[in-house]
CSV table of C-alpha atoms in Angstrom, one decimal:
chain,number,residue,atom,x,y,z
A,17,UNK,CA,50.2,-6.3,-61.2
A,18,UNK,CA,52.7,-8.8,-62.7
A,19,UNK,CA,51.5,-11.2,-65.3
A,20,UNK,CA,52.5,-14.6,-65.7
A,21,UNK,CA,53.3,-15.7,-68.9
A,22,UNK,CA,49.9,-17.7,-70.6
A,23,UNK,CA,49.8,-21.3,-72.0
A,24,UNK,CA,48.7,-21.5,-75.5
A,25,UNK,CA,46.0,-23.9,-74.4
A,26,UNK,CA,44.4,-21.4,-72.5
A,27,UNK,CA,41.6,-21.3,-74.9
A,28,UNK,CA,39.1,-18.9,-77.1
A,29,UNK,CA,39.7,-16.0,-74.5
A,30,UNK,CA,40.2,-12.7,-76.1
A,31,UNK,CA,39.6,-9.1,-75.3
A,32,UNK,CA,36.0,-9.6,-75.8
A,33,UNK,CA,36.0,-10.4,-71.8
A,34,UNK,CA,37.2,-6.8,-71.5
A,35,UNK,CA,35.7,-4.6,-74.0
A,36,UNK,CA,32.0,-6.6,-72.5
A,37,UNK,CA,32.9,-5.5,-68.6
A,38,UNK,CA,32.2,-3.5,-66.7
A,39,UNK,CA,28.5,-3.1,-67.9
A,40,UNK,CA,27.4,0.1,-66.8
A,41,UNK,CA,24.2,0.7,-69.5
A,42,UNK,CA,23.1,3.2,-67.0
A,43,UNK,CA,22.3,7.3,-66.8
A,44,UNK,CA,24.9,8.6,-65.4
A,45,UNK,CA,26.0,12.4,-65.0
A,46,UNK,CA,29.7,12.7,-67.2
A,47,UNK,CA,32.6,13.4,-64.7
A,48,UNK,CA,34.5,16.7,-65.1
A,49,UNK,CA,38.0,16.5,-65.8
A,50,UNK,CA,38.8,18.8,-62.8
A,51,UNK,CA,36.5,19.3,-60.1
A,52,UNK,CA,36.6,19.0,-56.2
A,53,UNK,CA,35.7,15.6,-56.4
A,54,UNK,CA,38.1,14.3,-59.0
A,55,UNK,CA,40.8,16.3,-57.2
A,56,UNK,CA,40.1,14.4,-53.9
A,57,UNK,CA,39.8,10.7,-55.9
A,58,UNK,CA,43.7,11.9,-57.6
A,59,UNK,CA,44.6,12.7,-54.6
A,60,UNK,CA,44.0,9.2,-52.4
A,61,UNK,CA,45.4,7.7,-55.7
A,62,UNK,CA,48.9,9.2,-55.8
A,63,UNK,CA,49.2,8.7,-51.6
A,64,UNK,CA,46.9,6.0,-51.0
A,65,UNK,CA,45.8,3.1,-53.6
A,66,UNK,CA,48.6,3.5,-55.8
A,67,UNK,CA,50.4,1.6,-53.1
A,68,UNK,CA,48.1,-1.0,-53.0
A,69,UNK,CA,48.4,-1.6,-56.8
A,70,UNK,CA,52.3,-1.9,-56.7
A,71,UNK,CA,53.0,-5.1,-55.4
A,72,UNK,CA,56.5,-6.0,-56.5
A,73,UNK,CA,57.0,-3.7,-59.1
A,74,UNK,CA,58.7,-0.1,-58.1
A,75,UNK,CA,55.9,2.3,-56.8
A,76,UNK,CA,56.8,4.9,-59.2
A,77,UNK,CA,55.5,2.9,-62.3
A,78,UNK,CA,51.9,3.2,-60.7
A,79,UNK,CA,52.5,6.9,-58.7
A,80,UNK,CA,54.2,8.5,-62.2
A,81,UNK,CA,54.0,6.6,-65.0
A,82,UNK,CA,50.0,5.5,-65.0
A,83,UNK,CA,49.1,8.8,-63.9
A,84,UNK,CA,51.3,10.8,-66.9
A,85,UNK,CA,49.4,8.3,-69.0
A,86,UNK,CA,46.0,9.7,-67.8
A,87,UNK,CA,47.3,12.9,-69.0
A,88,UNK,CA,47.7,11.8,-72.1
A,89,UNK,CA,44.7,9.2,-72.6
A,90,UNK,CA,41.6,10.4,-70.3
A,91,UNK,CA,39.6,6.7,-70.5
A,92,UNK,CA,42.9,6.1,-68.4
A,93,UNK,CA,42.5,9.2,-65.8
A,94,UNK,CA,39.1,8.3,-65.5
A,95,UNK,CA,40.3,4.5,-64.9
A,96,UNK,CA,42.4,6.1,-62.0
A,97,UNK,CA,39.6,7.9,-60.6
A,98,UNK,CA,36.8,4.6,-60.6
A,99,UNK,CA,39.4,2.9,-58.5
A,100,UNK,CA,40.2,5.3,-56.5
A,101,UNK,CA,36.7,6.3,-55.6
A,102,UNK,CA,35.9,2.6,-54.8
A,103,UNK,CA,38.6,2.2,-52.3
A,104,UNK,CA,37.8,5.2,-50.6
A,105,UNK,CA,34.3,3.7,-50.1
A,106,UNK,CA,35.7,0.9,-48.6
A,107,UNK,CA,37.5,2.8,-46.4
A,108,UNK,CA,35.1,5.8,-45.7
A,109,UNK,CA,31.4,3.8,-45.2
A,110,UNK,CA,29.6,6.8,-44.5
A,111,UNK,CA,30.5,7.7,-48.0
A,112,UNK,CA,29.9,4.8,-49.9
A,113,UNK,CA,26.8,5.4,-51.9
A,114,UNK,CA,27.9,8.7,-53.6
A,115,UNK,CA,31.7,7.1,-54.3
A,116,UNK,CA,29.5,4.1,-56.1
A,117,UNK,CA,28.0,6.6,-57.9
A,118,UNK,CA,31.5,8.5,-58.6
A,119,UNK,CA,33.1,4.9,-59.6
A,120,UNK,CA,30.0,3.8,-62.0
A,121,UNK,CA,30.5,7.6,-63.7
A,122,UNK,CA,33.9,7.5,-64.1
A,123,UNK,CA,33.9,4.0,-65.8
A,124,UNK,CA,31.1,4.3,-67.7
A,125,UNK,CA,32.6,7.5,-69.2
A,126,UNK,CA,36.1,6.1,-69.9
A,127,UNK,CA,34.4,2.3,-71.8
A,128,UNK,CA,33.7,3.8,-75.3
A,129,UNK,CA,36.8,5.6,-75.7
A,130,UNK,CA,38.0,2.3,-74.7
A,131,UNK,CA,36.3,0.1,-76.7
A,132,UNK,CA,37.0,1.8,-79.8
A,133,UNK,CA,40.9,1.5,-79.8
A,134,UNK,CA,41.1,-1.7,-78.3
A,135,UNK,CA,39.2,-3.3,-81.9
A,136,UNK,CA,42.8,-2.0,-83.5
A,137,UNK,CA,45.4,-1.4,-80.6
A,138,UNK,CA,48.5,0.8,-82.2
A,139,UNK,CA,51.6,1.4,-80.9
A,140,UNK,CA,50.9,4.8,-79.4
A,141,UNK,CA,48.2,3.6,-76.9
A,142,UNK,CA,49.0,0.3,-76.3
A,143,UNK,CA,50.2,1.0,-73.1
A,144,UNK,CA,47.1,2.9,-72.2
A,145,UNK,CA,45.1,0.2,-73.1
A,146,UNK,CA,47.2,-2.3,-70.9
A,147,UNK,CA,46.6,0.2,-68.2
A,148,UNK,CA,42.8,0.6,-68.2
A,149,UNK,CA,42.6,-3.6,-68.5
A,150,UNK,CA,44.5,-4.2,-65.7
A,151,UNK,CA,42.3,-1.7,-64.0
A,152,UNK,CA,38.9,-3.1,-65.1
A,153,UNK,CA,40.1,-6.4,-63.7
A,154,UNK,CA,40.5,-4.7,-60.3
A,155,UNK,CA,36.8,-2.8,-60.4
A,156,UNK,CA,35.5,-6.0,-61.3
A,157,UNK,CA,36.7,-7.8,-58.4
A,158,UNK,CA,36.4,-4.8,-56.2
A,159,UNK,CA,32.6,-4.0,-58.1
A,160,UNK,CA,29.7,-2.8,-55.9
A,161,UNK,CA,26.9,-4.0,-58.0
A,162,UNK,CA,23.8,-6.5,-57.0
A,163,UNK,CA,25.1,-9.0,-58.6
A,164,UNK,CA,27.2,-11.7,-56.4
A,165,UNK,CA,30.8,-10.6,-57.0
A,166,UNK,CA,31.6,-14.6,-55.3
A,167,UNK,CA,29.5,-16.2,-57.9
A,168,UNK,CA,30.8,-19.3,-59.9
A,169,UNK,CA,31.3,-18.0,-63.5
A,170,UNK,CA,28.5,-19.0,-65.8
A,171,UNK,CA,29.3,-19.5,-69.8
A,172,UNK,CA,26.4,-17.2,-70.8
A,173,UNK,CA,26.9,-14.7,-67.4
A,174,UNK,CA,24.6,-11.6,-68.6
A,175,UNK,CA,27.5,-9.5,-65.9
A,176,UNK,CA,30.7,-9.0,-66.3
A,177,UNK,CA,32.8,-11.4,-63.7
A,178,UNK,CA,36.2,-11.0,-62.9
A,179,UNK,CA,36.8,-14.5,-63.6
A,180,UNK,CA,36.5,-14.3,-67.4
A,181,UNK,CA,37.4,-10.8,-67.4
A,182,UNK,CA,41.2,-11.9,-66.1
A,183,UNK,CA,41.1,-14.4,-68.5
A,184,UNK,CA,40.7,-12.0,-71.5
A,185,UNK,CA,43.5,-9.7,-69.7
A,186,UNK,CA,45.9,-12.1,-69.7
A,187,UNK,CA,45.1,-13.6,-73.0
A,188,UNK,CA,45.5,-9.8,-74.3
A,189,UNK,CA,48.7,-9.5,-72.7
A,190,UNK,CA,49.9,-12.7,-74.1
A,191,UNK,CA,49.1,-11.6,-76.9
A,192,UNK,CA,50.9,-7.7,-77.0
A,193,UNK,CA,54.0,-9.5,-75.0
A,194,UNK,CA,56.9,-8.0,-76.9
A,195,UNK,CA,55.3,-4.6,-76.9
A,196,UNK,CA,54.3,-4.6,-73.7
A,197,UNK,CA,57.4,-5.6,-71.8
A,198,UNK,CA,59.6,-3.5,-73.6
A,199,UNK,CA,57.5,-0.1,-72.9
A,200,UNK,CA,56.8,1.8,-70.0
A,201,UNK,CA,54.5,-0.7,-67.8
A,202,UNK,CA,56.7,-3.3,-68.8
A,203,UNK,CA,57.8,-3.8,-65.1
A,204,UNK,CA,54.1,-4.9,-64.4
A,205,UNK,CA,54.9,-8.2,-66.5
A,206,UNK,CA,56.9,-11.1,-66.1
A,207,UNK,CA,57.5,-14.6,-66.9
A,208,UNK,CA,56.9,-17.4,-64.7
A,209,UNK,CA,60.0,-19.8,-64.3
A,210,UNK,CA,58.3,-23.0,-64.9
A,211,UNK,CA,62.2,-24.9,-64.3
A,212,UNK,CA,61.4,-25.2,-60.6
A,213,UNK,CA,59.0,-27.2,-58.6
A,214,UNK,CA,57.0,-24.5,-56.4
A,215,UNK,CA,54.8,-26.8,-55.2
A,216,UNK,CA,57.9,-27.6,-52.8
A,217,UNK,CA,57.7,-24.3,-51.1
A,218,UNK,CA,53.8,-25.2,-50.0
A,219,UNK,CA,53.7,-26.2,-46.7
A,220,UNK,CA,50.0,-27.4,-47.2
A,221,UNK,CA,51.0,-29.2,-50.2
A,222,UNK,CA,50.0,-32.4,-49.2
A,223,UNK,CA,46.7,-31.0,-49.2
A,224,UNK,CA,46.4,-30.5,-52.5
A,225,UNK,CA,48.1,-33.6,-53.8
A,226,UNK,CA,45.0,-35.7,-51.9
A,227,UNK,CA,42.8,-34.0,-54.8
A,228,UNK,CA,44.7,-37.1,-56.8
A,229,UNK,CA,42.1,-39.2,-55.9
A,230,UNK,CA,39.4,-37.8,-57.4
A,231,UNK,CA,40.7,-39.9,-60.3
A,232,UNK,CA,40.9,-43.1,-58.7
A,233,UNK,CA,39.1,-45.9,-60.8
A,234,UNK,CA,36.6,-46.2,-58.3
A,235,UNK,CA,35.4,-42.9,-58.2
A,236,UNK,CA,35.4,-42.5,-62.5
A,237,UNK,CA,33.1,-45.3,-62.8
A,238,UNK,CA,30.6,-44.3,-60.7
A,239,UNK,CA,31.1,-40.5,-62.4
A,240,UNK,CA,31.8,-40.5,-65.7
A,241,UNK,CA,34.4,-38.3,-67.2
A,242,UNK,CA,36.4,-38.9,-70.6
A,243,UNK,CA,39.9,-39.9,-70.3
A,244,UNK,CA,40.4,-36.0,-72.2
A,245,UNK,CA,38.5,-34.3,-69.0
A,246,UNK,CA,40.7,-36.1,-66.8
A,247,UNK,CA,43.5,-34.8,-68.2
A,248,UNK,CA,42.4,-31.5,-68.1
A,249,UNK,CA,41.7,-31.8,-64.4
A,250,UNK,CA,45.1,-33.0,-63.6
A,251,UNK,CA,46.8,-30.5,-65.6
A,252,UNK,CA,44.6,-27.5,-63.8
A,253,UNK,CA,45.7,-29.5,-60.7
A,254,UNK,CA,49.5,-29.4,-61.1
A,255,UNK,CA,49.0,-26.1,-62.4
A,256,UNK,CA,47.4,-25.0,-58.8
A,257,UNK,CA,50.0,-26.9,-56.9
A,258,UNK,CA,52.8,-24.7,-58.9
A,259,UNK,CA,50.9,-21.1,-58.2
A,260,UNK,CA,50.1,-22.5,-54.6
A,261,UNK,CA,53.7,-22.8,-53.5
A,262,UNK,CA,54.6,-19.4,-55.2
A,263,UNK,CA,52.1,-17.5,-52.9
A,264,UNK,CA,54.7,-18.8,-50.4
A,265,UNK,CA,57.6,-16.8,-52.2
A,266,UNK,CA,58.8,-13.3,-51.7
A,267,UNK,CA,58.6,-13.0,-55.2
A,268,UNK,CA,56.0,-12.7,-57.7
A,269,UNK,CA,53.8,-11.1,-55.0
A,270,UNK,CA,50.8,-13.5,-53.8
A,271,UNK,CA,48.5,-10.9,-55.5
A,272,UNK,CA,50.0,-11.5,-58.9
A,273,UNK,CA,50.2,-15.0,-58.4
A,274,UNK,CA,47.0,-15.9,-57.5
A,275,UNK,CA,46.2,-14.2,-61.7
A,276,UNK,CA,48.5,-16.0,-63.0
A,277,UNK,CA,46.3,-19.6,-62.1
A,278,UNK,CA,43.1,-17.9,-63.6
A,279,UNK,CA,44.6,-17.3,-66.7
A,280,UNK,CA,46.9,-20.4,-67.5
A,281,UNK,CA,44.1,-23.4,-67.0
A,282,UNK,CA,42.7,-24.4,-70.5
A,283,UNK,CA,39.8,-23.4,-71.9
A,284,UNK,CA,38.6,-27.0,-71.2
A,285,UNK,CA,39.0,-27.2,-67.6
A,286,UNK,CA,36.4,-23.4,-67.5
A,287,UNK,CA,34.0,-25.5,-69.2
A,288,UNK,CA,34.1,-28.5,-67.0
A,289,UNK,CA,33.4,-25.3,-64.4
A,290,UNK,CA,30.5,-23.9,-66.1
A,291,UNK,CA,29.3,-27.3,-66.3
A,292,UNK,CA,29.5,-27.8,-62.4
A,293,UNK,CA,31.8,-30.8,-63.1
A,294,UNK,CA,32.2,-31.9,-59.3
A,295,UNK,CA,36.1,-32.5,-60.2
A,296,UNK,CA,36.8,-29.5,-61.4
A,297,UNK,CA,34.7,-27.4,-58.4
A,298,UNK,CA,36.9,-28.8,-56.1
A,299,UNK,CA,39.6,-27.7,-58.0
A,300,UNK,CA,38.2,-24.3,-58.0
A,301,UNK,CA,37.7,-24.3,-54.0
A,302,UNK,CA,41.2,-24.8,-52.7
A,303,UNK,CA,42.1,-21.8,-55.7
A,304,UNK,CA,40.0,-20.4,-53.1
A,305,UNK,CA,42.7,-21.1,-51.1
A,306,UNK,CA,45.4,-19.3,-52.4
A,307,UNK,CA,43.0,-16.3,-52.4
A,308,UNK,CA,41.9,-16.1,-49.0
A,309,UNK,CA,45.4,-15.5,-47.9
A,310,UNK,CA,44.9,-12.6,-50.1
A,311,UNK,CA,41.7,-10.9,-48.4
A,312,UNK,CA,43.4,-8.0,-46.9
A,313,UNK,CA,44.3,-6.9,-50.3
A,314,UNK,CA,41.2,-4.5,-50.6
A,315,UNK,CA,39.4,-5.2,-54.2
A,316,UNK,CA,39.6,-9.5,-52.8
A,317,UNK,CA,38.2,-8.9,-49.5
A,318,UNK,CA,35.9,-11.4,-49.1
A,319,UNK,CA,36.3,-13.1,-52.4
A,320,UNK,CA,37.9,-16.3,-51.6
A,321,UNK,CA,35.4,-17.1,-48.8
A,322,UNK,CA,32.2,-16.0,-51.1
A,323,UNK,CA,33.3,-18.5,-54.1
A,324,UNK,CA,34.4,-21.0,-51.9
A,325,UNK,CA,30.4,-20.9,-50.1
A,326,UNK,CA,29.2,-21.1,-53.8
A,327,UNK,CA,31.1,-24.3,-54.7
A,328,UNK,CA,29.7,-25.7,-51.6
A,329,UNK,CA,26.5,-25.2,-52.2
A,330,UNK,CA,27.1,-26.5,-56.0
A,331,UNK,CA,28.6,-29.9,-54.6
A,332,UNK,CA,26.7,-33.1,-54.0
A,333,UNK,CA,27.0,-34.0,-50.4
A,334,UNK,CA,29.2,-36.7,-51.2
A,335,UNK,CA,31.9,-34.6,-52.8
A,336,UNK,CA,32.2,-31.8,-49.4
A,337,UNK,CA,34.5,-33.8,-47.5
A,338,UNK,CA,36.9,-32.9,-50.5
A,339,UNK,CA,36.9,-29.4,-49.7
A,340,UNK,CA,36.3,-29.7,-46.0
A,341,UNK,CA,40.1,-28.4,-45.6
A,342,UNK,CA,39.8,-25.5,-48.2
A,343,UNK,CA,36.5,-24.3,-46.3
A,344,UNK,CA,38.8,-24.5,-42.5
A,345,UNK,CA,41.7,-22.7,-43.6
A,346,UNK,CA,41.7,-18.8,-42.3
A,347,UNK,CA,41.4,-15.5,-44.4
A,348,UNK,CA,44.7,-13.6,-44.1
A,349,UNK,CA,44.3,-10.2,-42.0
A,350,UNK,CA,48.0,-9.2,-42.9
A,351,UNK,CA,50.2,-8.7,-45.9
């Protein structure tokens, strides 16, 4: 997973976001460190998921290095393991209820180890605490529970959503940078070159420059926003356009991308969200975009289409014809 680098506007987010997620306050049996069942969950890890986790980064960073972590930290083995057993549920469906149950274990088991060293991150687990982050953002997305993984995010959400949950990642990562990038995972991280105009490389661009006239006089009068919230729209806007016309580049990989949006808007504009704000829905909606070309990645299958039915169905009639082309445009089937 490479990580943009964050604005400082991005807001309040910290590692609260990750320390609260995932929620598992359940009974559930504690994993063995080796048993037949972990054994099969490390092994579809190191031939099967870690490729999936790669993206543009070289494999052995998530075939070697993660799992030589996990030897060292086990919050991070048992990281490995969650993951691991919920791919294999997607892929085995006869299986699914008892690798749910194998996931939930193995997360559950690894959270208060993690919690605990993430209040005072050191230099000797840093890395490890990088590693199981990144991984909660994944079971998030990827997370089996009842509650609607395509939900809008809610300011006081009583679950963990993967919406926040990357925010406080990235703010987190922001945060260790130096550290980070000069250690082990640092080939997970980069930059984003903000001295080029991505939104050139979109060939749907146009689409999203239309959203410019959501601002027109006309419309503000009859929907009040401050001048500030206006702003902030724009700026999340632009911001879209950027990440948009990167998913169209060989390089970051559209899965990284698509994180990198998530965690640069400000603060503001994910409370105009959690306050419905029609604007900044239909914002939101053609981010949908960008991550329905990302659905056959397997922990975002189905996500851009869920949220994007949400939004609709948290719009005023009056604002769907703004996200009548978001809603048309296809989920991706390929890589």
């Amino acid at each position: 997973m490479a990580i943009p680098t964050l604005r400082g506007s991005s807001g309040t987010t910290t590692s609260h976001q990750i320390m609260s997620a995932p929620n598992l306050g359940l009974e559930l049996p504690s994993p063995s460190a080796l048993n037949p069942q972990t054994n099969e969950l490390l092994h579809h890890y190191t031939t099967t998921l870690y490729a999936s986790l790669a993206a543009d980064c070289p494999h052995t960073v998530w075939c070697v290095t993660i799992p030589q972590l996990g030897l060292e930290h086990p919050f991070v083995f048992s990281a490995i393991l969650a993951l691991s057993a919920l791919q294999l549920a997607s892929m085995v469906p006869q299986r699914r209820q008892e690798l749910h149950i194998l996931a939930l274990a193995q997360a559950s088991s690894a959270l208060p180890s993690f919690r605990t060293l993430m209040r005072r991150p050191k230099p000797e687990n840093i890395h490890a605490l990088f590693a199981f982050a990144a991984s909660t953002v994944y079971y998030i997305m990827a997370s089996p529970g009842q509650v609607d993984r395509c939900r809008l995010p809610s300011r006081n959400d009583e679950y963990p959503h993967w919406f926040q949950t990357m925010r406080g990642f990235m703010a987190w990562v922001g945060n260790h940078w130096v550290p980070l990038a000069e250690g082990p995972l640092g080939l997970l991280i980069h930059r984003k070159d903000n001295h080029q105009n991505h939104a050139l490389k979109n060939p749907n661009d146009e689409q999203f420059a239309k959203l410019q006239g959501m601002f027109s006089s006309d419309r503000l009068s009859s929907n009040q926003l401050s001048e500030r919230s206006v702003e902030t729209c724009k700026e999340a806007l632009e911001d879209l356009r950027q990440v948009a016309g990167l998913s169209y580049s060989s390089s970051p990989s559209v899965k990284s991308v698509a994180a990198g949006w998530v965690g640069q808007v400000s603060q503001e504009f994910v409370e105009l969200v959690y306050e419905r704000d029609p604007r900044a829905l239909v914002i939101l909606a053609h981010y949908c975009v960008v991550l329905k070309r990302q659905d056959h990645v397997w922990y975002q299958e189905g996500l851009g289409a869920g949220l994007l039915e949400n939004i609709r169905q948290a719009l005023a009639e009056e604002w769907l014809p703004w996200i009548e082309w978001a809603r048309e445009q296809p989920v991706s089937t390929n890589q």
